[in-house]
Amino acid sequence: MSEVSDLKLELWLRLQNQTAGMMGIEGGNMHMRPMSPLFRKDSQSVWFLCAPDNKLAQDNAKVYFTVQSPDERFYACVTGTLAVSQDQEKLEEMWSVFASAFFEGGPKESNAILLELEPGEAEIWTVEAGGTQFATEIVAHSAFGDTAKPNVGNHEVVSLP
């Protein structure tokens, strides 16, 4: 994957299947927190469920959301702005068995709120090299004084959505 459009497409596909990532507020006095993205194909946003007292529930907060694939071949940091939503219809649409595990009473009776991440850009890294190629690139760089950076994958900053 060498084209930016390919990396952007890969990011959206990964977000659809991502079970969790880490989110933090820019300049916030808090550690990043695990959050599960809710993604709908018809939306250019990424949604999250949280409790109203969650420190992330700040309208217009600039945030970072990081994702990593289970196979450790894809890493991304998405930046954007959060919007706090009390939209009951959207909450019902996003509700799942996972939400039920964290919020009692279902979408109509829980205190869950939605956070909408409107993404601005993402920095993406992919690891394309297999084990042997990865080792060869590292050895060539370290042992033989190769001045070129190891060629093990791609790295791009892309504008979103």
Short mmCIF file of C-alpha atoms in Angstrom, two decimals:
data_model
loop_
_atom_site.label_atom_id
_atom_site.label_comp_id
_atom_site.label_asym_id
_atom_site.label_seq_id
_atom_site.Cartn_x
_atom_site.Cartn_y
_atom_site.Cartn_z
CA MET A 1 0.00 0.00 0.00
CA SER A 2 1.87 2.99 -1.18
CA GLU A 3 -0.85 5.41 -2.22
CA VAL A 4 -2.40 7.74 0.32
CA SER A 5 -5.89 6.79 -0.89
CA ASP A 6 -5.09 3.13 -0.18
CA LEU A 7 -3.98 3.97 3.36
CA LYS A 8 -7.09 6.08 3.95
CA LEU A 9 -9.31 3.23 2.74
CA GLU A 10 -7.39 0.79 4.93
CA LEU A 11 -7.97 3.05 7.95
CA TRP A 12 -11.74 3.15 7.41
CA LEU A 13 -11.84 -0.63 6.97
CA ARG A 14 -9.79 -1.16 10.13
CA LEU A 15 -12.01 1.20 12.14
CA GLN A 16 -15.07 -0.83 11.15
CA ASN A 17 -13.52 -3.94 12.68
CA GLN A 18 -11.63 -2.38 15.57
CA THR A 19 -12.79 -3.56 18.97
CA ALA A 20 -10.97 -0.83 20.89
CA GLY A 21 -8.41 1.92 20.70
CA MET A 22 -7.05 4.58 23.02
CA MET A 23 -8.43 8.13 23.15
CA GLY A 24 -7.13 11.23 24.86
CA ILE A 25 -7.79 14.94 24.82
CA GLU A 26 -5.09 17.20 23.41
CA GLY A 27 -3.41 19.01 26.28
CA GLY A 28 -5.72 17.26 28.70
CA ASN A 29 -4.57 16.41 32.17
CA MET A 30 -5.50 12.75 31.84
CA HIS A 31 -4.20 9.48 30.48
CA MET A 32 -5.58 8.06 27.27
CA ARG A 33 -8.56 5.75 27.79
CA PRO A 34 -9.71 2.63 26.00
CA MET A 35 -12.75 3.30 23.82
CA SER A 36 -14.64 1.10 21.36
CA PRO A 37 -15.38 2.79 18.05
CA LEU A 38 -18.81 2.45 16.47
CA PHE A 39 -18.65 3.04 12.78
CA ARG A 40 -21.40 3.23 10.20
CA LYS A 41 -20.68 3.17 6.47
CA ASP A 42 -23.11 6.03 5.85
CA SER A 43 -21.24 8.27 8.28
CA GLN A 44 -17.98 10.15 7.96
CA SER A 45 -17.70 10.11 11.75
CA VAL A 46 -16.65 7.59 14.35
CA TRP A 47 -18.99 7.19 17.30
CA PHE A 48 -18.37 6.12 20.90
CA LEU A 49 -20.65 5.37 23.84
CA CYS A 50 -19.67 6.65 27.26
CA ALA A 51 -21.03 7.74 30.62
CA PRO A 52 -21.81 11.44 31.02
CA ASP A 53 -19.15 11.78 33.75
CA ASN A 54 -16.39 10.42 31.49
CA LYS A 55 -13.63 13.05 31.17
CA LEU A 56 -13.77 12.60 27.40
CA ALA A 57 -17.35 13.88 27.25
CA GLN A 58 -16.33 17.44 26.34
CA ASP A 59 -17.98 19.20 23.43
CA ASN A 60 -15.49 20.56 20.89
CA ALA A 61 -12.52 18.82 22.53
CA LYS A 62 -9.62 18.08 20.18
CA VAL A 63 -8.76 14.40 20.63
CA TYR A 64 -6.39 11.70 19.51
CA PHE A 65 -7.68 8.18 18.89
CA THR A 66 -5.06 5.51 18.28
CA VAL A 67 -5.61 2.08 16.75
CA GLN A 68 -3.36 -0.92 16.24
CA SER A 69 -4.21 -4.07 14.34
CA PRO A 70 -4.00 -7.37 16.23
CA ASP A 71 -1.36 -8.58 13.76
CA GLU A 72 0.80 -5.50 14.52
CA ARG A 73 0.97 -4.53 10.85
CA PHE A 74 -1.21 -1.41 11.00
CA TYR A 75 -0.99 1.58 13.35
CA ALA A 76 -2.85 4.88 13.16
CA CYS A 77 -3.48 8.01 15.18
CA VAL A 78 -6.65 9.87 14.20
CA THR A 79 -7.09 13.48 15.28
CA GLY A 80 -10.37 15.31 15.30
CA THR A 81 -13.02 17.09 17.27
CA LEU A 82 -15.57 15.51 19.60
CA ALA A 83 -19.23 16.43 19.75
CA VAL A 84 -21.36 15.24 22.67
CA SER A 85 -24.73 13.95 21.49
CA GLN A 86 -27.94 13.23 23.37
CA ASP A 87 -29.62 11.99 20.16
CA GLN A 88 -31.83 9.15 21.41
CA GLU A 89 -32.50 7.80 17.92
CA LYS A 90 -28.78 7.59 17.14
CA LEU A 91 -28.12 5.99 20.54
CA GLU A 92 -30.68 3.27 19.78
CA GLU A 93 -29.10 2.72 16.35
CA MET A 94 -25.63 2.33 17.89
CA TRP A 95 -26.72 0.14 20.81
CA SER A 96 -25.33 -3.40 20.93
CA VAL A 97 -24.87 -6.35 23.28
CA PHE A 98 -21.53 -4.79 24.17
CA ALA A 99 -23.23 -1.57 25.25
CA SER A 100 -25.63 -3.62 27.39
CA ALA A 101 -22.65 -5.05 29.27
CA PHE A 102 -21.61 -1.56 30.41
CA PHE A 103 -24.90 0.32 30.65
CA GLU A 104 -27.98 -0.97 32.46
CA GLY A 105 -31.50 -0.45 31.22
CA GLY A 106 -30.96 -0.43 27.47
CA PRO A 107 -30.66 2.64 25.28
CA LYS A 108 -33.84 4.30 26.57
CA GLU A 109 -33.16 3.91 30.28
CA SER A 110 -29.37 4.06 30.54
CA ASN A 111 -27.36 7.16 31.19
CA ALA A 112 -25.16 6.48 28.12
CA ILE A 113 -24.32 9.34 25.81
CA LEU A 114 -22.73 9.39 22.39
CA LEU A 115 -19.49 11.02 21.40
CA GLU A 116 -19.07 11.80 17.71
CA LEU A 117 -15.49 12.05 16.49
CA GLU A 118 -15.29 14.21 13.39
CA PRO A 119 -11.88 13.18 12.05
CA GLY A 120 -9.51 15.79 10.65
CA GLU A 121 -6.42 13.77 9.78
CA ALA A 122 -4.63 10.55 10.54
CA GLU A 123 -1.03 9.49 10.68
CA ILE A 124 -0.77 5.89 9.51
CA TRP A 125 2.01 3.33 9.59
CA THR A 126 1.91 -0.10 7.97
CA VAL A 127 4.39 -2.95 8.24
CA GLU A 128 4.58 -4.65 4.87
CA ALA A 129 7.82 -6.59 5.38
CA GLY A 130 7.74 -10.22 6.41
CA GLY A 131 9.97 -11.48 9.21
CA THR A 132 12.96 -12.25 7.00
CA GLN A 133 12.80 -8.98 5.08
CA PHE A 134 12.35 -7.05 8.33
CA ALA A 135 15.43 -8.69 9.86
CA THR A 136 17.46 -8.14 6.67
CA GLU A 137 16.58 -4.43 6.57
CA ILE A 138 17.48 -3.94 10.24
CA VAL A 139 20.78 -5.82 9.90
CA ALA A 140 21.70 -3.91 6.72
CA HIS A 141 21.04 -0.64 8.49
CA SER A 142 22.82 -1.49 11.76
CA ALA A 143 25.65 -3.81 10.90
CA PHE A 144 26.68 -2.54 7.49
CA GLY A 145 26.16 1.17 8.00
CA ASP A 146 23.39 1.49 5.43
CA THR A 147 22.34 5.14 5.56
CA ALA A 148 18.88 4.56 4.10
CA LYS A 149 16.09 3.96 6.58
CA PRO A 150 14.91 0.37 6.71
CA ASN A 151 12.22 -0.28 4.08
CA VAL A 152 9.68 -2.25 6.08
CA GLY A 153 6.38 -0.52 5.30
CA ASN A 154 4.60 2.74 4.64
CA HIS A 155 3.99 5.93 6.59
CA GLU A 156 1.67 8.75 5.55
CA VAL A 157 -0.35 11.59 7.01
CA VAL A 158 -3.78 11.75 5.35
CA SER A 159 -6.59 14.28 5.52
CA LEU A 160 -9.95 12.91 6.60
CA PRO A 161 -12.69 12.12 6.08
#
